[in-house]
Structure formats: structure tokens, C-alpha cells
PDB file of C-alpha atoms in Angstrom:
ATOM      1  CA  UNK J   1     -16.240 -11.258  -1.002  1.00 41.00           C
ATOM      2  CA  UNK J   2     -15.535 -10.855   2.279  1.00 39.00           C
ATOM      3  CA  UNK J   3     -12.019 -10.883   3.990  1.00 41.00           C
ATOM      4  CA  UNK J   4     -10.297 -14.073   5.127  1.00 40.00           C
ATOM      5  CA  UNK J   5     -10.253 -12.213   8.388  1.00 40.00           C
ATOM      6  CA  UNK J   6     -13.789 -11.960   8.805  1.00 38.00           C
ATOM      7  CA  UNK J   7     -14.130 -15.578   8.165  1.00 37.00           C
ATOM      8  CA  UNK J   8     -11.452 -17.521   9.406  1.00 38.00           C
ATOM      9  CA  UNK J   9      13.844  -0.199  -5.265  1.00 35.00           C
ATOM     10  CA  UNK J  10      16.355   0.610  -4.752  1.00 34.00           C
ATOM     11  CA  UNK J  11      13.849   3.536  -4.335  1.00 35.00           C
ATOM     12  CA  UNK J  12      13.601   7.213  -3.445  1.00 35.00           C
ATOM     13  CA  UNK J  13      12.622   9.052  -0.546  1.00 36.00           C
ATOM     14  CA  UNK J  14      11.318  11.947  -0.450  1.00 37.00           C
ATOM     15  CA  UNK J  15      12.831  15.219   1.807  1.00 31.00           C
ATOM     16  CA  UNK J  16       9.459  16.645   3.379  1.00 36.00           C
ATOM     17  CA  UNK J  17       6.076  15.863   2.560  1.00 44.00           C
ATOM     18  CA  UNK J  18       5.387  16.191  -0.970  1.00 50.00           C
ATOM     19  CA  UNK J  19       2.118  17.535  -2.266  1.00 60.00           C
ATOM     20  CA  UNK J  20      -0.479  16.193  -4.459  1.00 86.00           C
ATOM     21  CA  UNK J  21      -1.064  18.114  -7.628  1.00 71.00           C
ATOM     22  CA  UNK J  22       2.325  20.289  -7.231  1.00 60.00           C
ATOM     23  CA  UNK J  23       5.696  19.617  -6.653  1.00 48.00           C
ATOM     24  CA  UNK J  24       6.638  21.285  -3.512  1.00 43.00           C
ATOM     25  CA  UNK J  25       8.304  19.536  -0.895  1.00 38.00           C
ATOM     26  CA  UNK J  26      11.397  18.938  -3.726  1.00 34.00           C
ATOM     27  CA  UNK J  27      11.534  15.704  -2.785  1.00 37.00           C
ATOM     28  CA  UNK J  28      15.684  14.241  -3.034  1.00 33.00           C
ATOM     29  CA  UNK J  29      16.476  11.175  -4.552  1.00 32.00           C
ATOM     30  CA  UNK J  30      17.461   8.299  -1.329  1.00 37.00           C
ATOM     31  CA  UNK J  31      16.052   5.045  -0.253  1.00 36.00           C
ATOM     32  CA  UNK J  32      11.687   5.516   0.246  1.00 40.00           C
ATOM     33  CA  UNK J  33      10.189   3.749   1.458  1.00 39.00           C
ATOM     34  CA  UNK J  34       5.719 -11.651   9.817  1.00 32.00           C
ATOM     35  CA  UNK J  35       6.042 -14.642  12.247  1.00 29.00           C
ATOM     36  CA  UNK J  36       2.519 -14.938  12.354  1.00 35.00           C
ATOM     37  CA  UNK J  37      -0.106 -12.159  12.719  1.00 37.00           C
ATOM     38  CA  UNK J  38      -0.200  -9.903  15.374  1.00 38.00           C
ATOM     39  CA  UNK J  39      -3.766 -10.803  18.034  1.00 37.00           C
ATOM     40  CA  UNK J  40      -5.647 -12.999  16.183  1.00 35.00           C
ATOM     41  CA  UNK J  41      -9.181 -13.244  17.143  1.00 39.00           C
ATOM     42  CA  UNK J  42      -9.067 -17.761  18.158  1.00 33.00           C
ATOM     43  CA  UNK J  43     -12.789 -17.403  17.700  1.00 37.00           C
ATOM     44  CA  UNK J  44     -12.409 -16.572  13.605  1.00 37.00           C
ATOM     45  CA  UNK J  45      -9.606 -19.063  13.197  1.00 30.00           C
ATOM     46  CA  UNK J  46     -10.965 -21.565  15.693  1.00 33.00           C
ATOM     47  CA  UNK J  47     -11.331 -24.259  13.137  1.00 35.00           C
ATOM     48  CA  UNK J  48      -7.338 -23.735  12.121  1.00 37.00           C
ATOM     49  CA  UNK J  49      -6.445 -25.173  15.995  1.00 39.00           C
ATOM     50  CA  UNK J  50      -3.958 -27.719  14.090  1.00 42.00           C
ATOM     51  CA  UNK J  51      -3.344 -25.634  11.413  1.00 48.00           C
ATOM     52  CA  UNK J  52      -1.837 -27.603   8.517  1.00 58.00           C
ATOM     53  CA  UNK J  53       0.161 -24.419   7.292  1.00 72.00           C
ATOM     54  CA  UNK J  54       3.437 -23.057   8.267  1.00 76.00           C
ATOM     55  CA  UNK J  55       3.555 -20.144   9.169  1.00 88.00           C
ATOM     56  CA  UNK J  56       6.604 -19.281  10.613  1.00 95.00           C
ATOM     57  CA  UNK J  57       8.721 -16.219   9.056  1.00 96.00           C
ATOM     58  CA  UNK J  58      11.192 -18.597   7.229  1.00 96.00           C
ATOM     59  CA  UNK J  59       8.035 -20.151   5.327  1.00 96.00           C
ATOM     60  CA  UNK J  60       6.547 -16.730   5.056  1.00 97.00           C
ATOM     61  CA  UNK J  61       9.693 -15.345   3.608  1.00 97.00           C
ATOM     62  CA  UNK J  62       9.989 -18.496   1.427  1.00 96.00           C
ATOM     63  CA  UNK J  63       6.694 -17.780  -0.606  1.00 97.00           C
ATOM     64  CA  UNK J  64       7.254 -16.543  -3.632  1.00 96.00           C
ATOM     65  CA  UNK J  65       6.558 -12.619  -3.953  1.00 97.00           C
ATOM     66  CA  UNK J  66       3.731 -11.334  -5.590  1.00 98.00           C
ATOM     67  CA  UNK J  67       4.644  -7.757  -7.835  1.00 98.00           C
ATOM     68  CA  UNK J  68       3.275  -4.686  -5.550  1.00 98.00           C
ATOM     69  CA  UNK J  69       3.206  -1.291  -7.523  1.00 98.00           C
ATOM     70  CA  UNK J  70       2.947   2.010  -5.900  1.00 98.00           C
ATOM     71  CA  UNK J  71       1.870   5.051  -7.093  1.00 98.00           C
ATOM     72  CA  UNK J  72       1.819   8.681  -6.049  1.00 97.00           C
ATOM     73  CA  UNK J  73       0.530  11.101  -8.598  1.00 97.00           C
ATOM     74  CA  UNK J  74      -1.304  10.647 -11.585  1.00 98.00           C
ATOM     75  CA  UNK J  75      -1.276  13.554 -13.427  1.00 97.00           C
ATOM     76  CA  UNK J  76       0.484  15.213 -16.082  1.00 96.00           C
ATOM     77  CA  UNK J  77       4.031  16.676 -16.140  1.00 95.00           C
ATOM     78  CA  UNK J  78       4.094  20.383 -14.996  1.00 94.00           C
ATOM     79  CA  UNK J  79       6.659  23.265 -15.848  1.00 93.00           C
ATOM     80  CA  UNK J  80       7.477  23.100 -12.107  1.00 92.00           C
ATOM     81  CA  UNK J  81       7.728  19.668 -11.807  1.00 93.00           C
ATOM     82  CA  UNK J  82      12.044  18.738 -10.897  1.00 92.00           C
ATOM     83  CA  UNK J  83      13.272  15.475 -12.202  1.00 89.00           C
ATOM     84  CA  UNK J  84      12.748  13.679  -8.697  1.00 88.00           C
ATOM     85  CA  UNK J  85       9.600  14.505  -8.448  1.00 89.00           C
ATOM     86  CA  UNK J  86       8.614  13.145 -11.891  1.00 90.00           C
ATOM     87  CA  UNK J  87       9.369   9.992 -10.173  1.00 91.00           C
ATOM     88  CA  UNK J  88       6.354  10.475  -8.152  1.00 94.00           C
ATOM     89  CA  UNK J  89       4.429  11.563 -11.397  1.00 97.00           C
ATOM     90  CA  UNK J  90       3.140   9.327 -14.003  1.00 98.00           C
ATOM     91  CA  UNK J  91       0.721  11.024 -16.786  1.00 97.00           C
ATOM     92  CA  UNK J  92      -2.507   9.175 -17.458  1.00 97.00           C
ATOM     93  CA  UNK J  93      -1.773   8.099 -20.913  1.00 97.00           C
ATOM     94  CA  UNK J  94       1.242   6.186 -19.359  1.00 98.00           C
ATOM     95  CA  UNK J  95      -0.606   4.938 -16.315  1.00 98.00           C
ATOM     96  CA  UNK J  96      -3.377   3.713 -18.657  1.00 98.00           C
ATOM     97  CA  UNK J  97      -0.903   1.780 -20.907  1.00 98.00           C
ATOM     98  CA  UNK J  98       0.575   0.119 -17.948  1.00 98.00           C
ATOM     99  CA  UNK J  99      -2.599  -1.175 -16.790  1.00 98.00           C
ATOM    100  CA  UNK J 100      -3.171  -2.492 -20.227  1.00 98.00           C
ATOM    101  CA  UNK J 101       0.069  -4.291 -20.396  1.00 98.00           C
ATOM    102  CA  UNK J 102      -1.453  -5.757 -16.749  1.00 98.00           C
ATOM    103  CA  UNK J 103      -4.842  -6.706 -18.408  1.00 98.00           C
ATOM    104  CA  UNK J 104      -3.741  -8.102 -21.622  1.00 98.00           C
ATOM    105  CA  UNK J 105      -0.756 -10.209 -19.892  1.00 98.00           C
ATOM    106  CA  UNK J 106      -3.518 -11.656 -17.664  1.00 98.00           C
ATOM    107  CA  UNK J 107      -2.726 -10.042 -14.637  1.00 98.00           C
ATOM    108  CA  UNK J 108      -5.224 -10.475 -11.666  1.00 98.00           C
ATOM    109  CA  UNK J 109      -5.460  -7.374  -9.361  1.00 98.00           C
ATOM    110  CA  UNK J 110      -5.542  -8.873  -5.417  1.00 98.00           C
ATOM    111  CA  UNK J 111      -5.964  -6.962  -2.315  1.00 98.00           C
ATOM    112  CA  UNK J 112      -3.843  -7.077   1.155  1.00 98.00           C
ATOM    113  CA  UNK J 113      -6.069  -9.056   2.788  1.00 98.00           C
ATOM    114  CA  UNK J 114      -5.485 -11.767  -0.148  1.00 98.00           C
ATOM    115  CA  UNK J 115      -2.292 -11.241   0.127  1.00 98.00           C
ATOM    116  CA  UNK J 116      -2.251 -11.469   4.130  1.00 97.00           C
ATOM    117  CA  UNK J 117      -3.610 -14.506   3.969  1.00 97.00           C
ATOM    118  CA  UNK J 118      -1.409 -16.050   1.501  1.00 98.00           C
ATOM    119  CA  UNK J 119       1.663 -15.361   3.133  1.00 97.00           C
ATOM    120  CA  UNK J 120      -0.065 -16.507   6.581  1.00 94.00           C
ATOM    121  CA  UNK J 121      -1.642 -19.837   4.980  1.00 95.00           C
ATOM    122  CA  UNK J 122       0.043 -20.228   1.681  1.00 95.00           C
ATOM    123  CA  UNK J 123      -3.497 -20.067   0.204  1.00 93.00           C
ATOM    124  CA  UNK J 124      -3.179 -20.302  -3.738  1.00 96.00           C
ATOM    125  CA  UNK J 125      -3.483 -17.009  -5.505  1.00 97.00           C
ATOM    126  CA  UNK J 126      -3.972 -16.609  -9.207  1.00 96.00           C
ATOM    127  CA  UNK J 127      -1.699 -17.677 -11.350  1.00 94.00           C
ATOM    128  CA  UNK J 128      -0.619 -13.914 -12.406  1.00 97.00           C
ATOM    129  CA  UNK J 129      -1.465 -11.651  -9.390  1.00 98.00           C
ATOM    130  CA  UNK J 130      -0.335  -8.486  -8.590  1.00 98.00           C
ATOM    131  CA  UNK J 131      -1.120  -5.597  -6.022  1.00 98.00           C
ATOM    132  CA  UNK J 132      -2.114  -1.967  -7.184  1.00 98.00           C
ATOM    133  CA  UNK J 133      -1.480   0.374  -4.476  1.00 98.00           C
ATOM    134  CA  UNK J 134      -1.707   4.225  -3.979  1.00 98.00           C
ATOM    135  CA  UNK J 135       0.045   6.380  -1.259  1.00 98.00           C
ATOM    136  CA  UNK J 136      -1.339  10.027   0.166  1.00 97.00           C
ATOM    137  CA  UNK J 137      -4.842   9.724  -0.879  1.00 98.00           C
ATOM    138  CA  UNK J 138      -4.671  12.415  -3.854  1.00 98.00           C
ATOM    139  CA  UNK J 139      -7.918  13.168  -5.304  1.00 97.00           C
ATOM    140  CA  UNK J 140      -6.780  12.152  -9.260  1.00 97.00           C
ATOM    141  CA  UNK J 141      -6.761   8.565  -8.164  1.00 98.00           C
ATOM    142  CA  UNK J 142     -10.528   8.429  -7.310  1.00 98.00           C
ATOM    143  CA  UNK J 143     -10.774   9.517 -10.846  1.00 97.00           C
ATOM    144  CA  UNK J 144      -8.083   7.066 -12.586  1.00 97.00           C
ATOM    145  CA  UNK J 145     -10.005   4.687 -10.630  1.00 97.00           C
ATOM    146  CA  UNK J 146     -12.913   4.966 -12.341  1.00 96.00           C
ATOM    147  CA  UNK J 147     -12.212   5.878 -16.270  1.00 97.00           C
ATOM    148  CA  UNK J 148      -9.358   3.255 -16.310  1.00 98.00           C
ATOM    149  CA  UNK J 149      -9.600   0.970 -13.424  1.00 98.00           C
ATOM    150  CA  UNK J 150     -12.667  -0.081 -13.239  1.00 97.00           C
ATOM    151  CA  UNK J 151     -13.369  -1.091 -16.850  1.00 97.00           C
ATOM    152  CA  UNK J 152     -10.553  -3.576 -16.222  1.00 97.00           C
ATOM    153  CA  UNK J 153     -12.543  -4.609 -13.212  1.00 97.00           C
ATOM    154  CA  UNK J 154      -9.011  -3.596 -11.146  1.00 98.00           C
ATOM    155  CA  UNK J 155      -9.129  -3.312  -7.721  1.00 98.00           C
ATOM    156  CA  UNK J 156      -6.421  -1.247  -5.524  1.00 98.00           C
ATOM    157  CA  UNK J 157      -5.111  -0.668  -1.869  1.00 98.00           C
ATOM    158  CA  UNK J 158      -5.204   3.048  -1.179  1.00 98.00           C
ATOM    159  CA  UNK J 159      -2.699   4.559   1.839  1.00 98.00           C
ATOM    160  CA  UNK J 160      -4.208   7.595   3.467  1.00 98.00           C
ATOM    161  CA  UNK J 161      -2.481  10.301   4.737  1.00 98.00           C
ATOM    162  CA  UNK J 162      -5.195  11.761   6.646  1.00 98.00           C
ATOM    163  CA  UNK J 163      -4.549  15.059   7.668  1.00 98.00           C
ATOM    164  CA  UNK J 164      -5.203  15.337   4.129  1.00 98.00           C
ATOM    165  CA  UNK J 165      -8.545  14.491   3.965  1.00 98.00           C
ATOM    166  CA  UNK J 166     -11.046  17.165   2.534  1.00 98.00           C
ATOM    167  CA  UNK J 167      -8.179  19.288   1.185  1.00 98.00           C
ATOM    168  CA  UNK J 168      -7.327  20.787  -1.782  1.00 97.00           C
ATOM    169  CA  UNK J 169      -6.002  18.406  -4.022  1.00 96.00           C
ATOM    170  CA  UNK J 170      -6.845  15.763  -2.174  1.00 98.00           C
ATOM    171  CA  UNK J 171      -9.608  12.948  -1.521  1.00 98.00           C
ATOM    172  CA  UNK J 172     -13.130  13.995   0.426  1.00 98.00           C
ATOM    173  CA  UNK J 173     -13.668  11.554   3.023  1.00 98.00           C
ATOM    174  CA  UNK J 174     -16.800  10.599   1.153  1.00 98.00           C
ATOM    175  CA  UNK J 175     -14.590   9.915  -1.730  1.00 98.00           C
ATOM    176  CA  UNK J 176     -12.474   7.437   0.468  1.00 98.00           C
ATOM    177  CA  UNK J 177     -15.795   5.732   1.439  1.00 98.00           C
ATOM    178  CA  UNK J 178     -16.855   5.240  -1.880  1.00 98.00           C
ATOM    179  CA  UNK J 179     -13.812   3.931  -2.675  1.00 98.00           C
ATOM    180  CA  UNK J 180     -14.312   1.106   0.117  1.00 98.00           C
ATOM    181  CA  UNK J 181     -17.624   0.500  -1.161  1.00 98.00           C
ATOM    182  CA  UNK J 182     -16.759  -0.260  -4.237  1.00 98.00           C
ATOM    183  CA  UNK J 183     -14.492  -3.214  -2.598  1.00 98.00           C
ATOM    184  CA  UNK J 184     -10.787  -1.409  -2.426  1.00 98.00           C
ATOM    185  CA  UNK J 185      -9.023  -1.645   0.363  1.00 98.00           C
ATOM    186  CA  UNK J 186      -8.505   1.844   2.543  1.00 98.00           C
ATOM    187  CA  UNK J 187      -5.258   1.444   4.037  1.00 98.00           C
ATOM    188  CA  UNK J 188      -3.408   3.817   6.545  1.00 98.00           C
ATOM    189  CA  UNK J 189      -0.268   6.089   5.734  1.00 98.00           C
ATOM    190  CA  UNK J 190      -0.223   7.801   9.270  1.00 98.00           C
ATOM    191  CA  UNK J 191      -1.150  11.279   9.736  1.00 98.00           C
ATOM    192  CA  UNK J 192       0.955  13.646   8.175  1.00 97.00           C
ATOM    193  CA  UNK J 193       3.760  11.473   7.000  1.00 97.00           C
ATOM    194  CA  UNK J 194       6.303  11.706   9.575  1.00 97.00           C
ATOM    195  CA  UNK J 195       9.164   9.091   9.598  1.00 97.00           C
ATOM    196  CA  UNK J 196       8.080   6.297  11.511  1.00 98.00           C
ATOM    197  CA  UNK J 197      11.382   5.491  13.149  1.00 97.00           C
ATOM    198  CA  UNK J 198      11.220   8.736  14.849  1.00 97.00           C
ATOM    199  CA  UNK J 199       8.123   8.286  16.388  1.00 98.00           C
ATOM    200  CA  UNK J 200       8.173   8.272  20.556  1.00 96.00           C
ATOM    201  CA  UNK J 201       5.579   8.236  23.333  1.00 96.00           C
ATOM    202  CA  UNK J 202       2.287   9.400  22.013  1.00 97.00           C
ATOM    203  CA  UNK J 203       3.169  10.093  18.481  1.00 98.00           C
ATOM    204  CA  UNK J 204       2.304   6.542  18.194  1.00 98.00           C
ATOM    205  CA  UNK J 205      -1.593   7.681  18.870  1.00 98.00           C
ATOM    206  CA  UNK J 206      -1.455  10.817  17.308  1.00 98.00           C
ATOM    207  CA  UNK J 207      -0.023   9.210  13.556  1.00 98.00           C
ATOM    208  CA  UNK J 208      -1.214   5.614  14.096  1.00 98.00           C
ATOM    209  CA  UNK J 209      -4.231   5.007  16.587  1.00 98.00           C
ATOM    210  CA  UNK J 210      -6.313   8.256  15.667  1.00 98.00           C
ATOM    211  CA  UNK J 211      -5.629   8.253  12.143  1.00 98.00           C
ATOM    212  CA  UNK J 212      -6.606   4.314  11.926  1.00 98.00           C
ATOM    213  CA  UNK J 213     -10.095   5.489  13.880  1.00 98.00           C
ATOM    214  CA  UNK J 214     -10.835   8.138  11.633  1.00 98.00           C
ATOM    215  CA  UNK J 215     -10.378   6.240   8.175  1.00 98.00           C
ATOM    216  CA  UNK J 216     -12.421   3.306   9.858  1.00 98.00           C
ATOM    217  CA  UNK J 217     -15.331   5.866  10.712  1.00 98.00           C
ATOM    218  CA  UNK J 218     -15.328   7.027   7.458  1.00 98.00           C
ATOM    219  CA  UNK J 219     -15.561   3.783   5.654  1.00 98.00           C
ATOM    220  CA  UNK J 220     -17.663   1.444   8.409  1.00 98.00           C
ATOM    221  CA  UNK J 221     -15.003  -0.968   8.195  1.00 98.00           C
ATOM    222  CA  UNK J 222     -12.052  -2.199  10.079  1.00 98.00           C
ATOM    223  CA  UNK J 223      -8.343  -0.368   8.760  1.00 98.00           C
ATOM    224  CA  UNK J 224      -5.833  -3.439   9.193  1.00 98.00           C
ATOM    225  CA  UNK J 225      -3.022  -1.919   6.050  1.00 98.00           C
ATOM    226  CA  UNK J 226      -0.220   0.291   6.577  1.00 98.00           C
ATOM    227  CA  UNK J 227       2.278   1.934   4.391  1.00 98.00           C
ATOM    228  CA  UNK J 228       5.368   3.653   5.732  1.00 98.00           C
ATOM    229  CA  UNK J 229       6.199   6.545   4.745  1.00 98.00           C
ATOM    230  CA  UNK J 230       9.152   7.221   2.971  1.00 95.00           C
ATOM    231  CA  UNK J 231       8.982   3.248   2.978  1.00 97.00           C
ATOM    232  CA  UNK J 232      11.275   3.647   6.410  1.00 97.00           C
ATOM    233  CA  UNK J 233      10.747   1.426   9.451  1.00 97.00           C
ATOM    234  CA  UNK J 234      12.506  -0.107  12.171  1.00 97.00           C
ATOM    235  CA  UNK J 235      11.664  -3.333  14.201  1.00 96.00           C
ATOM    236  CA  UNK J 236      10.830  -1.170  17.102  1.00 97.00           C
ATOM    237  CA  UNK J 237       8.056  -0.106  15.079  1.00 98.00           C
ATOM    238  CA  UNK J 238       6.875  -3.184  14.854  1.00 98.00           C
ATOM    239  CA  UNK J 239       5.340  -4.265  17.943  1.00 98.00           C
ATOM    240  CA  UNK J 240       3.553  -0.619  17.862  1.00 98.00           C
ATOM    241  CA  UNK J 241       1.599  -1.213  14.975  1.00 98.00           C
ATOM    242  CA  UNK J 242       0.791  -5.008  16.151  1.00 98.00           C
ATOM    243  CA  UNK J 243      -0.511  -3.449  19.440  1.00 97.00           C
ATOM    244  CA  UNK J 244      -3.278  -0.938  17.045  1.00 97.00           C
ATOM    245  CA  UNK J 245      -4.099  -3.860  15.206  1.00 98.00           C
ATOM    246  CA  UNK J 246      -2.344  -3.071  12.375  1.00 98.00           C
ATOM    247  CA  UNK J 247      -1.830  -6.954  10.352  1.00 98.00           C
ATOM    248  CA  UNK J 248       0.161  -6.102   7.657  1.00 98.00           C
ATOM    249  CA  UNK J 249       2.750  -2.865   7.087  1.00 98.00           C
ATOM    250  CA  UNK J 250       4.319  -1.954   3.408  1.00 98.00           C
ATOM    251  CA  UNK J 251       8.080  -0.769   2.770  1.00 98.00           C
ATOM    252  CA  UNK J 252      10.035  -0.554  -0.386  1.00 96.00           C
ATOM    253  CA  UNK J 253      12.232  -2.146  -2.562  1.00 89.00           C
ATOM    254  CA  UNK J 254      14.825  -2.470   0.813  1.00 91.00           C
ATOM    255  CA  UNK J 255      15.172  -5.606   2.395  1.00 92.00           C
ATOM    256  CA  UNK J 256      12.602  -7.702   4.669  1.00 96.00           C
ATOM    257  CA  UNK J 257      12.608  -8.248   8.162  1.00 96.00           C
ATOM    258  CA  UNK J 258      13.615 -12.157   8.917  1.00 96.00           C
ATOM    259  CA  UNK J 259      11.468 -11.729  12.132  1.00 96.00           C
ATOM    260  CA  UNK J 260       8.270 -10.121  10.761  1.00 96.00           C
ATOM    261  CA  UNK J 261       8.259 -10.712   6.817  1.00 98.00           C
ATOM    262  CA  UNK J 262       4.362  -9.809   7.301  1.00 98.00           C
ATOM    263  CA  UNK J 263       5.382  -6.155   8.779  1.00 98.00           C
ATOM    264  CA  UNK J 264       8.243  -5.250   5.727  1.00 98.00           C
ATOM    265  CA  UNK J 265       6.535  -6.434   2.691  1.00 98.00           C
ATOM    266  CA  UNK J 266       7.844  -5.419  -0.473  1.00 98.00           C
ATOM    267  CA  UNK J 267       6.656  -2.670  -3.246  1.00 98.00           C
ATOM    268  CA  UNK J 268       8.287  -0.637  -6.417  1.00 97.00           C
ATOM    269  CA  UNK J 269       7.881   2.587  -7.428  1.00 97.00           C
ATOM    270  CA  UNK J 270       6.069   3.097 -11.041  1.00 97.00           C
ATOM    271  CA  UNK J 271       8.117   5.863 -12.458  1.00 95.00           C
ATOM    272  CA  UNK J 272       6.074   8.039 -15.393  1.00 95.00           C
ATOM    273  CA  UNK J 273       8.824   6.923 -17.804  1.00 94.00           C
ATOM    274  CA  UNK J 274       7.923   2.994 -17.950  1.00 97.00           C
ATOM    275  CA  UNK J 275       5.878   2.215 -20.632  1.00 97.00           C
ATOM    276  CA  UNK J 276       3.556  -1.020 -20.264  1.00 98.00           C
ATOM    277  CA  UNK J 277       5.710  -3.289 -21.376  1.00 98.00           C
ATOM    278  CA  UNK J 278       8.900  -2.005 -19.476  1.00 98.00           C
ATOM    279  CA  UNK J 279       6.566  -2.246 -16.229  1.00 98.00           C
ATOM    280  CA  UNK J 280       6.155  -6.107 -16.858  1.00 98.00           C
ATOM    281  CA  UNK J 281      10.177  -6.583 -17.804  1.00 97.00           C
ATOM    282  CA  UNK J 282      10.443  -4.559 -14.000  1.00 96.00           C
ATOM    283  CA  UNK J 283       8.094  -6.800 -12.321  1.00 97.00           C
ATOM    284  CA  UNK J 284       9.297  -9.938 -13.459  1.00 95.00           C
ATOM    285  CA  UNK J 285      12.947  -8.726 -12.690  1.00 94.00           C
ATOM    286  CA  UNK J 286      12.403  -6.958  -9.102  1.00 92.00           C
ATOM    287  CA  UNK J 287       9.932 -10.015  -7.941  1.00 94.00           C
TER     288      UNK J 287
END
């Protein structure tokens, strides 16, 4: 299906840049981490003139929230691992039970440009949607993706970091494509995961506008998602990512911005220690 675009925690942050497959960076337990969207093309939404929507960032922020999930890691436990990052971990047999709980409940998997246009239109979802999402690009998740994922006929947003790309431990870019192919959403998590609200001058191309280019090279396809890192933003950051034609930007479990609800939406951490069922009691308390 194509996108509507194309036709009309309390959580933990993490000290450094943690690695896939390892636990360096010792990550530190702290907080990780719109009134309409930002240059819409008239031409796609030419037959919305009189649109018969709100859309303004009360109504936006009205709409009831739809359960986002992040995940890092998905991988087993290592003798190295420290207890914070274990919250970044989450081994497959408890990863795979959690999706379970999501398929037997009746969960639908959507994608951000669902969600986008929800929040934009108020455009009915299913009745029991939720968001998958991935942050760094590690190369396990192209795997999880396919032995549990997939079966379930799952779909998921994945955030690349992509200085990353082709490296050990994490995704090839022709992974990533695949990936996109297969009709999950790349999304962007800057370039090497620098805090966002320390960004000046032309860090803004060097983590935002390059990065964006390269991930839409590599999948043939426009990159419109982005995840802070850390979950940390600022408004200033806003009108940065509107200008690179960035729609839609992810935080944490923090608060939303009453100004640009589309630019702070809201996602939990999936700790390894959750078992299927406590990941529904979670959702259903946290959204």
C-alpha cells in the first residue's frame, strides 16, 4: 500500500553511544529519549482544500495514543552486559513471547506514515494498533525480523544510525533496503547519535540532511521518520527537521510538545525482563 503521503518512560538515557552486540558505552540510567505538517506538497492534498479534519495541535494532542515500543538489542544476556544496559537488551525467547502476546491479543502492527496520518486527519486505525520500532540499525533485527516477525505478518519502523552502516555488528546497507522492500519503514536516527539539542550551524547537515540522503539512496524511497536520540529534543529543533522534510520526529516516555504534538510523539522502552503479558499490562497503562 502506498503512503497517505504519496496519495493525498520515565525512560533511560544512555551516557555515550552504546554499541550493538556489546555493552560498551555503559550507558547510565536518566531520562532517553504537530500543528499540522511541516511543507505539504498542495498538489497531493489538493482535494483536502476544505479539509473536514482538525488538525490543529489541541485535536492532535486530543487523539487517543496508539502504544509505540522501542527496541535496541535483541540478543542474549552477556557476562559483560551491566544492569543498565540489559535495559537495552531483550533475549529472543522474550522478544518472541512479547510479540505473541501482540498477535494473540489481536494487535495490528501500523507504520508512521499510518500513524502520521491519523494524528493529521483522525483517519480510523484498527481497533488494536500498535507501532514496532527499532533504534541504531543493529544487524540482529534484520534477523528477528524475519524468523519471528514476519510469520506474524508484523511490520516495523527501523531508526538508522548511519555511520553505522556496513559495520560490524551492524546492518549492510543492502540489508536496510531489503528491509524497505519488504514494506518497513526506514526511519532516520542522525548520524552518530549526538544529542540533538546540541546541534549548531552545520551539524544540522552533517547528522540530519546527509544522513536522510544516504538512507533514501539506499532504499529508493523518500526518509520522512526521525527518532531522537537519547529521546532528547528541544523546540528549536523543531523547525530544523521541518526545513529537511522531516514529518514526524519520536521521543520518549517525557512529555509532548503543545505546539508540535506531530514532532514529540511518544514511545516506551521494552526492557528484556517483561514477559508478554507484562508488555500488554505496560501498554495499556503508559498509553
Amino acid at each position: 500500500m502506498k503512503s497517505w503521503l504519496e496519495t493525498c518512560c520515565y525512560a533511560v538515557l544512555l551516557i555515550g553511544l552504546h554499541a550493538c552486540g556489546s555493552a560498551s558505552g555503559n550507558p547510565t540510567p536518566a531520562e532517553e529519549e504537530v500543528t499540522g505538517l511541516s511543507k505539504i506538497d498542495s498538489a497531493k492534498f489538493a482535494h483536502h482544500a476544505k479539509p473536514v479534519f482538525d488538525s490543529s495541535a489541541s485535536s492532535i494532542l486530543a487523539r487517543k495514543q496508539v502504544p509505540i515500543l522501542c527496541y535496541h538489542q535483541i540478543r542474549p544476556y552477556k557476562p559483560g552486559d551491566s544492569p543498565t544496559a540489559k535495559a537495552y537488551i531483550v533475549p529472543p525467547d522474550i522478544f518472541r513471547d512479547q510479540m505473541k502476546a501482540l498477535h494473540d491479543s489481536g494487535f495490528q502492527t501500523i507504520l508512521p506514515d499510518q500513524l502520521l496520518q491519523y494524528l493529521y486527519t483522525g483517519q480510523d486505525l484498527p481497533e488494536k494498533s500498535v507501532l514496532i520500532s527499532f533504534d541504531d540499525g543493529c544487524d540482529e533485527q534484520f534477523d528477528i525480523t524475519r524468523e519471528i516477525l514476519d510469520p506474524y505478518k508484523m511490520k516495523a519502523a527501523y531508526f538508522i544510525m548511519t555511520v553505522a552502516i556496513n559495520r560490524p555488528n551492524y546492518m549492510r546497507a543492502e540489508q536496510i533496503k531489503a528491509l524497505s522492500d519488504d514494506g518497513h519503514t526506514i526511519g532516520l536516527h542522525t548520524w552518530d547519535h549526538h544529542n540533538v539539542k546540541k546541534y549548531v550551524g552545520d551539524e544540522w547537515v552533517k547528522q540530519i540532511e546527509k544522513p536522510k540522503a544516504n538512507l533514501e539512496k539506499i532504499t529508493g524511497k523518500p526518509v520522512t521518520h526521525f527518532a531522537y536520540p537519547f529521546g532528547l529534543w528541544n523546540p528549536e529543533a523543531i523547525p530544523e527537521l521541518k526545513k529537511r522534510g522531516i514529518q514526524s520526529a519520536f521521543i520518549l516516555s517525557t512529555g509532548r510538545d503543545e505546539n508540535d504534538p506531530l514532532y514529540t510523539i511518544r514511545r516506551i522502552i521494552v526492557p528484556g525482563t517483561w514477559s508478554g503479558t507484562q508488555l500488554l499490562t505496560r501498554m495499556k497503562s503508559g498509553f
